[in-house]
Amino acid sequence: MRTRFAPSPTGSLHVGNARVALYNWLLARKEGGEFLLRIEDTDLERSSKAFEREILRDLEWFLGWRGEVVRQSERLDIYRRYASELLAEGKAYRCYCTPEELEAMRQRQLSEGRPPRYDRRCLKLSEGERRHLEAEGRRPSLRFMVPDGAEVSFRDLIFGPQTFRAEDLGDFIILRSDGLPTYNFACVIDDHLMGISHVLRGEDHLSNTPRQLLLYEALGWQPPEFGHLPLLLGPDGKPLSKRHGPSSLGELREMGIMAVALANYLAAIGGAVKEEVLEWEGMVEGFSLAGISRRQAVFDLKRLYWFNRAHLKRARAAELKKALQDMGWEQEVRDEVIEQMKEEVSSLLDLQKLLPIFSSEGIFLSPEAEKAIEGAEGVLRLALEELSRGKDGWLDRVLKEARVGKGRVFKALRAALTGETKGPELKKVVALLDAVTIRRRIEDALRRRGWPYSFTTP
């Protein structure tokens, strides 16, 4: 078995395409096959090397993929050779129609109540007529001649039996007038030469499949098996787009989403695996084409964060350290800090934001923390006095001796020790900080307010 993922480098890789890549990767892994990458960059105006590099970086992060890349822009001679063969065999013909003529043809057919199809006006041009048109500066494209009365049927791996009438397709272009191949033609040539056995892609490509199957037949090649995945929707039931929030892999990575969590979520919402927390091995083992739903799935960030939180809790400290380093965290962090704080957060970004609390450096107080310290001089001085008696049982002693409520004590100490009024469980913070750091931060908080401090309560 051999599968592939074939993105166009015209934009960032979003979760819809990522799911296509994932399902192809999982299928190949489960069947002991190969997963290949093809960059479909024949749209020379819109394609960008910067986007290609971004796609490769995203795939390395998401699937750990590092391999050779097939680029369509480097294979143009191959497409032209096969197009010439179809032309020589009478299975394709030159078309000299301009965009304006084609649009006029389309409008006329629509006004007559007919579906717009190319009327084959260039099929029977004489050699003299072709020379005349070329003398006018017209450069021909090549059209594939769809066999009259043909019917194309195949069994989709997801949607089951499919049948298309050739008369609904019309003769379609395989090579543009600038010599560049169209999507359907290049796709067929590449999938065959790359030995692709199974193609999983979005359902928006379903209408391309009959055209591709006709090309396979004309070229005398065995087609791969096709499966089309329902498209992803936003929470409002409309096609997923930027207005639904972050959806590119780069954005999700910067938000602290783990690759395994994203994969787990994308596999689960489509029915490819059971909706449970799975590591990579579990996803490969549980992957099932038969389980993939025909219903369009909803991409919900809240549910993604649920999976992310679950995977954070399961991850080892060393794994999370590596992920944090990949996000730009350079300072050393103790394993016990990671193990305790991963229980408190839903993303790597949240975890990263907590780490400065546990460094030996000073902290910055937020405006809310500054306000929480106002009027808490007595609590903070008491905390220093009790700390002089030792850290063990310190927080309980402060709570017992304080002349204010528990909530006020916790709020003041949290503000002094973490610089925030909300965050991880205070007892965990205290347990992970040494006495010297605790003392310094409380003293700093008092100093910020201009309060003298001593070890004697008023």
XYZ file of C-alpha atoms in Angstrom:
458
model
C 0.000 0.000 0.000
C 1.162 3.503 -0.788
C -0.673 6.721 0.106
C 0.185 10.367 -0.402
C -0.559 13.879 0.711
C -0.496 16.523 -2.012
C -0.870 20.106 -0.746
C -0.506 23.250 -2.836
C 1.961 25.805 -1.428
C -0.463 28.706 -1.818
C -1.229 29.199 1.859
C -0.802 27.813 5.346
C -1.682 24.224 6.182
C -5.044 24.217 7.955
C -6.746 21.507 9.974
C -8.856 20.286 7.050
C -5.763 19.430 5.024
C -4.002 18.208 8.148
C -6.785 15.666 8.661
C -6.331 14.449 5.072
C -2.596 14.044 5.690
C -3.240 12.271 8.991
C -5.717 9.758 7.565
C -3.371 8.876 4.701
C -0.496 8.535 7.169
C -2.518 6.341 9.546
C -3.760 4.102 6.722
C -0.244 3.552 5.402
C 1.113 2.866 8.881
C -1.640 0.412 9.727
C -1.124 -1.575 6.523
C 2.678 -1.458 6.673
C 2.820 0.747 3.599
C 4.409 4.048 2.598
C 3.249 7.634 2.983
C 4.583 10.061 0.362
C 4.470 13.825 -0.080
C 3.853 15.715 -3.302
C 3.896 19.495 -3.603
C 1.399 20.584 -6.262
C 2.992 23.864 -7.291
C 2.000 24.257 -10.936
C 0.119 27.453 -10.090
C 3.308 29.439 -10.508
C 1.744 32.800 -9.665
C 0.227 31.753 -6.336
C 2.742 29.123 -5.232
C 5.418 30.208 -2.795
C 8.606 28.612 -1.506
C 7.881 30.260 1.833
C 4.557 28.415 2.062
C 6.265 25.179 0.998
C 8.802 25.536 3.813
C 5.970 26.227 6.232
C 4.092 23.113 5.083
C 7.196 20.950 5.493
C 7.806 22.389 8.963
C 4.185 21.747 9.938
C 4.294 18.149 8.708
C 7.496 17.494 10.630
C 5.857 18.834 13.792
C 2.534 17.093 13.189
C 3.540 13.685 11.844
C 7.286 13.641 12.361
C 7.571 13.472 8.578
C 11.000 13.901 7.006
C 11.317 12.492 3.528
C 11.792 13.228 -0.128
C 9.403 15.617 -1.813
C 7.966 15.281 -5.319
C 7.387 18.731 -6.836
C 5.142 19.065 -9.853
C 6.987 22.159 -11.056
C 10.024 19.910 -11.631
C 8.048 17.410 -13.761
C 6.540 19.580 -16.498
C 8.256 17.671 -19.318
C 6.660 14.456 -18.058
C 3.151 15.900 -18.246
C 3.759 17.314 -21.726
C 5.034 13.958 -22.956
C 1.903 12.110 -21.862
C -0.306 14.895 -23.207
C 1.412 14.514 -26.587
C 0.713 10.777 -26.512
C -3.004 11.374 -25.948
C -2.991 13.944 -28.757
C -1.259 11.541 -31.144
C -3.767 8.779 -30.288
C -6.742 11.047 -30.986
C -7.802 11.065 -27.347
C -7.113 14.787 -26.970
C -7.320 17.761 -29.326
C -6.126 21.349 -29.560
C -8.505 24.081 -28.424
C -7.968 27.698 -29.519
C -10.957 29.261 -27.790
C -10.327 32.407 -25.798
C -11.714 32.913 -22.283
C -14.172 35.425 -23.731
C -15.433 32.930 -26.307
C -15.800 30.225 -23.683
C -17.760 32.556 -21.393
C -20.058 33.573 -24.271
C -20.624 29.886 -25.037
C -21.429 29.217 -21.390
C -23.911 32.093 -21.131
C -25.694 31.070 -24.327
C -26.111 27.480 -23.130
C -27.450 28.651 -19.786
C -29.932 30.989 -21.469
C -31.159 28.035 -23.537
C -31.634 25.941 -20.412
C -28.742 23.636 -21.187
C -25.891 22.691 -18.833
C -22.683 24.514 -19.843
C -20.381 22.146 -21.712
C -17.688 22.712 -24.285
C -19.291 22.306 -27.735
C -16.228 20.781 -29.431
C -16.012 23.582 -31.995
C -12.215 23.120 -32.178
C -12.362 19.343 -32.596
C -12.873 19.461 -36.370
C -10.660 22.396 -37.258
C -8.671 21.865 -40.436
C -4.904 22.259 -40.508
C -5.339 25.535 -42.352
C -7.764 26.877 -39.755
C -5.352 25.960 -36.968
C -2.467 27.718 -38.741
C -4.641 30.795 -39.207
C -5.557 30.908 -35.512
C -1.935 30.441 -34.496
C -0.918 33.238 -36.864
C -3.314 35.463 -34.892
C -1.199 34.697 -31.843
C -3.497 32.130 -30.291
C -1.739 29.401 -28.343
C -3.785 26.211 -28.038
C -4.630 24.305 -24.912
C -5.227 20.542 -25.037
C -8.639 19.096 -24.264
C -9.330 15.502 -23.348
C -12.101 14.047 -25.489
C -14.603 12.385 -23.189
C -16.012 9.259 -24.899
C -19.610 9.742 -26.014
C -22.169 7.919 -23.911
C -19.619 6.810 -21.373
C -20.565 6.176 -17.785
C -18.031 6.246 -14.965
C -18.665 4.139 -11.889
C -16.497 3.372 -8.876
C -16.869 2.430 -5.233
C -15.756 5.200 -2.937
C -14.049 3.951 0.235
C -16.208 6.299 2.325
C -19.354 7.140 0.329
C -19.870 3.806 -1.438
C -20.958 3.324 -5.090
C -20.729 6.417 -7.312
C -21.821 6.853 -10.933
C -21.278 9.816 -13.264
C -22.456 10.352 -16.835
C -19.752 11.458 -19.245
C -22.133 13.874 -20.933
C -22.266 15.794 -17.645
C -18.491 16.225 -17.654
C -17.733 17.667 -21.071
C -14.332 17.684 -22.744
C -11.929 19.147 -20.202
C -8.533 20.792 -20.526
C -5.484 18.737 -19.565
C -2.749 21.117 -20.709
C -3.171 24.885 -20.632
C -2.030 27.194 -23.406
C 1.058 28.087 -21.341
C 2.103 24.435 -21.278
C 1.185 23.844 -17.620
C -0.930 20.808 -16.710
C -4.317 21.067 -15.041
C -4.898 19.540 -11.622
C -6.669 16.408 -12.830
C -4.087 15.561 -15.480
C -0.993 16.110 -13.329
C -2.636 14.247 -10.459
C -3.245 11.138 -12.562
C 0.269 11.118 -14.021
C 1.907 11.569 -10.634
C -0.238 9.098 -8.713
C 0.531 6.447 -11.315
C 4.274 7.099 -11.514
C 4.529 7.313 -7.715
C 2.753 3.973 -7.370
C -0.085 5.351 -5.236
C -2.585 2.599 -4.375
C -5.037 4.514 -2.179
C -6.116 8.160 -2.346
C -7.890 9.733 0.606
C -8.879 13.371 0.074
C -11.642 15.876 0.788
C -15.118 15.365 -0.592
C -14.701 18.575 -2.604
C -12.586 16.413 -4.937
C -15.329 13.853 -5.520
C -16.350 15.484 -8.806
C -12.751 15.271 -10.038
C -12.673 11.501 -9.692
C -14.680 10.576 -12.839
C -12.424 12.798 -14.963
C -9.362 11.169 -13.471
C -10.766 7.685 -14.009
C -11.356 8.501 -17.692
C -7.726 9.587 -17.975
C -6.535 6.379 -16.312
C -8.520 4.378 -18.857
C -7.206 6.419 -21.772
C -3.616 5.932 -20.602
C -4.144 2.219 -19.989
C -3.359 2.395 -16.287
C -4.922 0.792 -13.221
C -6.417 3.531 -11.005
C -5.943 3.659 -7.238
C -8.813 3.246 -4.807
C -10.455 6.539 -3.877
C -11.978 7.671 -0.614
C -13.403 11.133 0.022
C -13.541 12.622 3.510
C -16.452 14.841 4.575
C -15.389 18.449 4.994
C -14.896 20.073 8.395
C -17.436 22.602 9.626
C -17.269 25.370 12.189
C -19.420 25.262 15.352
C -22.124 27.203 13.469
C -22.442 24.415 10.889
C -20.832 26.438 8.094
C -17.623 25.483 6.249
C -14.610 26.013 8.497
C -12.874 29.327 7.802
C -10.785 32.029 9.457
C -13.872 33.613 10.979
C -14.213 30.549 13.213
C -10.857 31.294 14.838
C -7.384 29.728 14.600
C -7.306 26.737 12.273
C -3.836 26.620 10.713
C -1.281 24.221 12.155
C 1.108 27.083 12.806
C -1.492 28.929 14.873
C -2.446 25.832 16.853
C 1.200 25.018 17.547
C 1.797 28.560 18.850
C -1.263 28.169 21.073
C 0.406 25.206 22.731
C -1.562 22.386 21.139
C 0.332 19.098 21.145
C 0.668 17.274 17.828
C -0.570 13.987 19.278
C -3.614 15.736 20.770
C -4.502 17.379 17.464
C -4.119 14.056 15.649
C -6.195 12.246 18.245
C -8.962 14.846 17.981
C -9.019 14.948 14.157
C -9.097 11.156 13.968
C -11.865 10.913 16.547
C -14.269 13.531 15.162
C -14.355 11.794 11.803
C -14.962 8.341 13.247
C -11.611 6.973 12.047
C -10.874 5.922 15.635
C -12.983 5.658 18.759
C -13.474 8.960 20.567
C -11.063 8.324 23.390
C -7.595 9.476 24.380
C -5.102 7.563 22.232
C -1.358 7.750 21.694
C 0.069 7.359 18.189
C 0.240 3.562 18.456
C -3.388 3.395 19.525
C -4.483 5.597 16.636
C -2.651 3.413 14.111
C -4.048 0.211 15.597
C -7.589 1.572 15.890
C -7.763 3.319 12.506
C -10.669 2.074 10.407
C -11.881 3.229 6.995
C -15.193 1.546 7.715
C -15.642 3.714 10.789
C -15.260 7.039 8.985
C -18.565 8.873 9.022
C -20.174 10.298 5.893
C -21.453 13.214 7.943
C -19.496 16.435 8.019
C -17.642 16.842 11.300
C -17.518 19.977 13.452
C -14.145 21.389 14.463
C -14.533 22.725 17.989
C -11.565 24.368 19.737
C -13.051 23.643 23.167
C -13.116 19.931 22.421
C -9.571 20.110 21.017
C -8.403 21.676 24.273
C -10.042 18.802 26.166
C -7.920 16.303 24.226
C -4.873 18.521 24.687
C -5.343 18.649 28.440
C -5.720 14.875 28.562
C -2.492 14.343 26.614
C -0.610 16.887 28.735
C -1.486 14.896 31.834
C -0.244 11.668 30.225
C 2.995 13.104 28.833
C 6.360 12.531 30.501
C 8.352 15.497 31.780
C 11.134 14.919 29.234
C 8.624 15.027 26.373
C 7.081 18.245 27.624
C 10.512 19.830 28.134
C 11.346 19.108 24.506
C 8.027 20.604 23.370
C 8.651 23.712 25.482
C 12.134 24.092 24.011
C 10.612 23.894 20.529
C 8.362 26.781 21.557
C 11.408 28.865 22.533
C 11.737 28.147 26.271
C 15.460 28.185 27.049
C 15.717 28.052 30.849
C 16.226 24.886 32.837
C 13.109 23.587 34.544
C 12.833 20.834 37.116
C 10.925 17.653 36.304
C 8.839 17.994 39.465
C 7.650 21.417 38.314
C 6.546 19.968 34.977
C 4.850 16.995 36.633
C 2.889 19.169 39.059
C 1.989 22.026 36.711
C 0.874 19.883 33.764
C -2.146 18.969 35.896
C -3.121 22.640 36.062
C -3.168 23.631 32.384
C -4.827 22.914 29.030
C -1.960 23.848 26.721
C 1.807 24.038 26.455
C 1.462 27.801 26.218
C -0.332 27.891 29.575
C 2.401 25.681 31.014
C 5.098 27.959 29.633
C 3.431 30.982 31.226
C 3.604 29.289 34.646
C 7.293 28.398 34.527
C 8.675 31.830 35.508
C 6.959 31.361 38.874
C 9.431 28.606 39.668
C 12.627 30.295 38.544
C 15.045 31.875 40.996
C 14.510 35.238 39.336
C 12.109 37.881 40.565
C 8.583 38.153 39.206
C 6.462 40.979 37.882
C 3.206 41.779 39.630
C 0.164 42.273 37.459
C -2.101 45.244 38.219
C -4.552 42.789 39.771
C -1.792 41.381 41.992
C -0.722 44.867 43.058
C -4.300 45.578 44.070
C -4.556 42.260 45.961
C -1.528 43.213 48.078
C -3.041 46.548 49.107
C -3.980 46.373 52.777
C -2.297 42.954 53.171
C 0.763 44.159 55.064
C -0.210 42.268 58.174
C -0.691 39.007 56.275
C 2.648 39.327 54.487
C 4.552 40.241 57.681
C 2.955 37.291 59.434
C 3.978 35.055 56.540
C 7.607 36.185 56.913
C 7.588 35.597 60.649
C 6.142 32.102 60.283
C 8.623 31.301 57.522
C 11.467 32.001 59.970
C 10.189 28.994 61.926
C 10.613 26.736 58.896
C 8.836 25.988 55.628
C 7.211 22.731 56.745
C 3.615 23.512 57.686
C 4.212 27.195 56.928
C 1.041 27.840 54.933
C -1.155 26.116 57.520
C 0.396 28.180 60.301
C -0.205 31.427 58.408
C -3.845 30.500 57.838
C -4.270 29.665 61.514
C -2.662 32.831 62.880
C -4.000 35.365 60.380
C -6.649 37.797 61.559
C -8.392 37.790 58.160
C -10.285 35.176 56.203
C -8.677 32.302 54.315
C -9.565 33.813 50.947
C -7.779 37.065 51.777
C -4.669 35.178 52.918
C -4.553 33.031 49.789
C -5.102 36.010 47.508
C -2.323 38.063 49.097
C 0.194 35.212 49.158
C -0.656 34.146 45.598
C -0.126 37.704 44.401
C 3.222 37.985 46.196
C 4.521 34.564 45.152
C 3.230 34.324 41.572
C 2.523 37.900 40.488
C -1.059 36.966 39.625
C -4.363 36.568 41.443
C -5.309 33.380 39.615
C -3.298 30.331 38.739
C -2.211 26.916 39.971
C -3.100 25.570 43.398
C -1.226 27.655 45.965
C -0.149 24.642 48.022
C 1.554 23.217 44.932
C 3.313 26.506 44.304
C 4.558 26.665 47.888
C 5.751 23.070 47.752
C 7.791 23.757 44.607
C 9.421 26.990 45.827
C 12.298 26.990 48.301
C 12.177 29.083 51.459
C 14.719 31.591 50.180
C 12.631 32.383 47.094
C 9.439 32.628 49.119
C 11.080 35.049 51.561
C 12.545 37.196 48.787
C 9.233 37.513 46.952
C 7.262 38.462 50.055
C 9.926 41.003 50.995
C 9.817 42.394 47.440
C 6.045 42.710 47.655
C 6.339 44.658 50.904
C 9.087 46.834 49.470
C 6.968 47.664 46.413
C 4.296 49.046 48.705
C 6.857 51.054 50.638
C 6.178 49.081 53.812
C 9.028 48.356 56.200
C 9.162 44.724 57.122
C 10.399 42.798 60.116
C 9.676 39.473 61.731
C 7.377 40.990 64.333
C 3.661 41.301 63.713
C 1.951 44.517 64.783
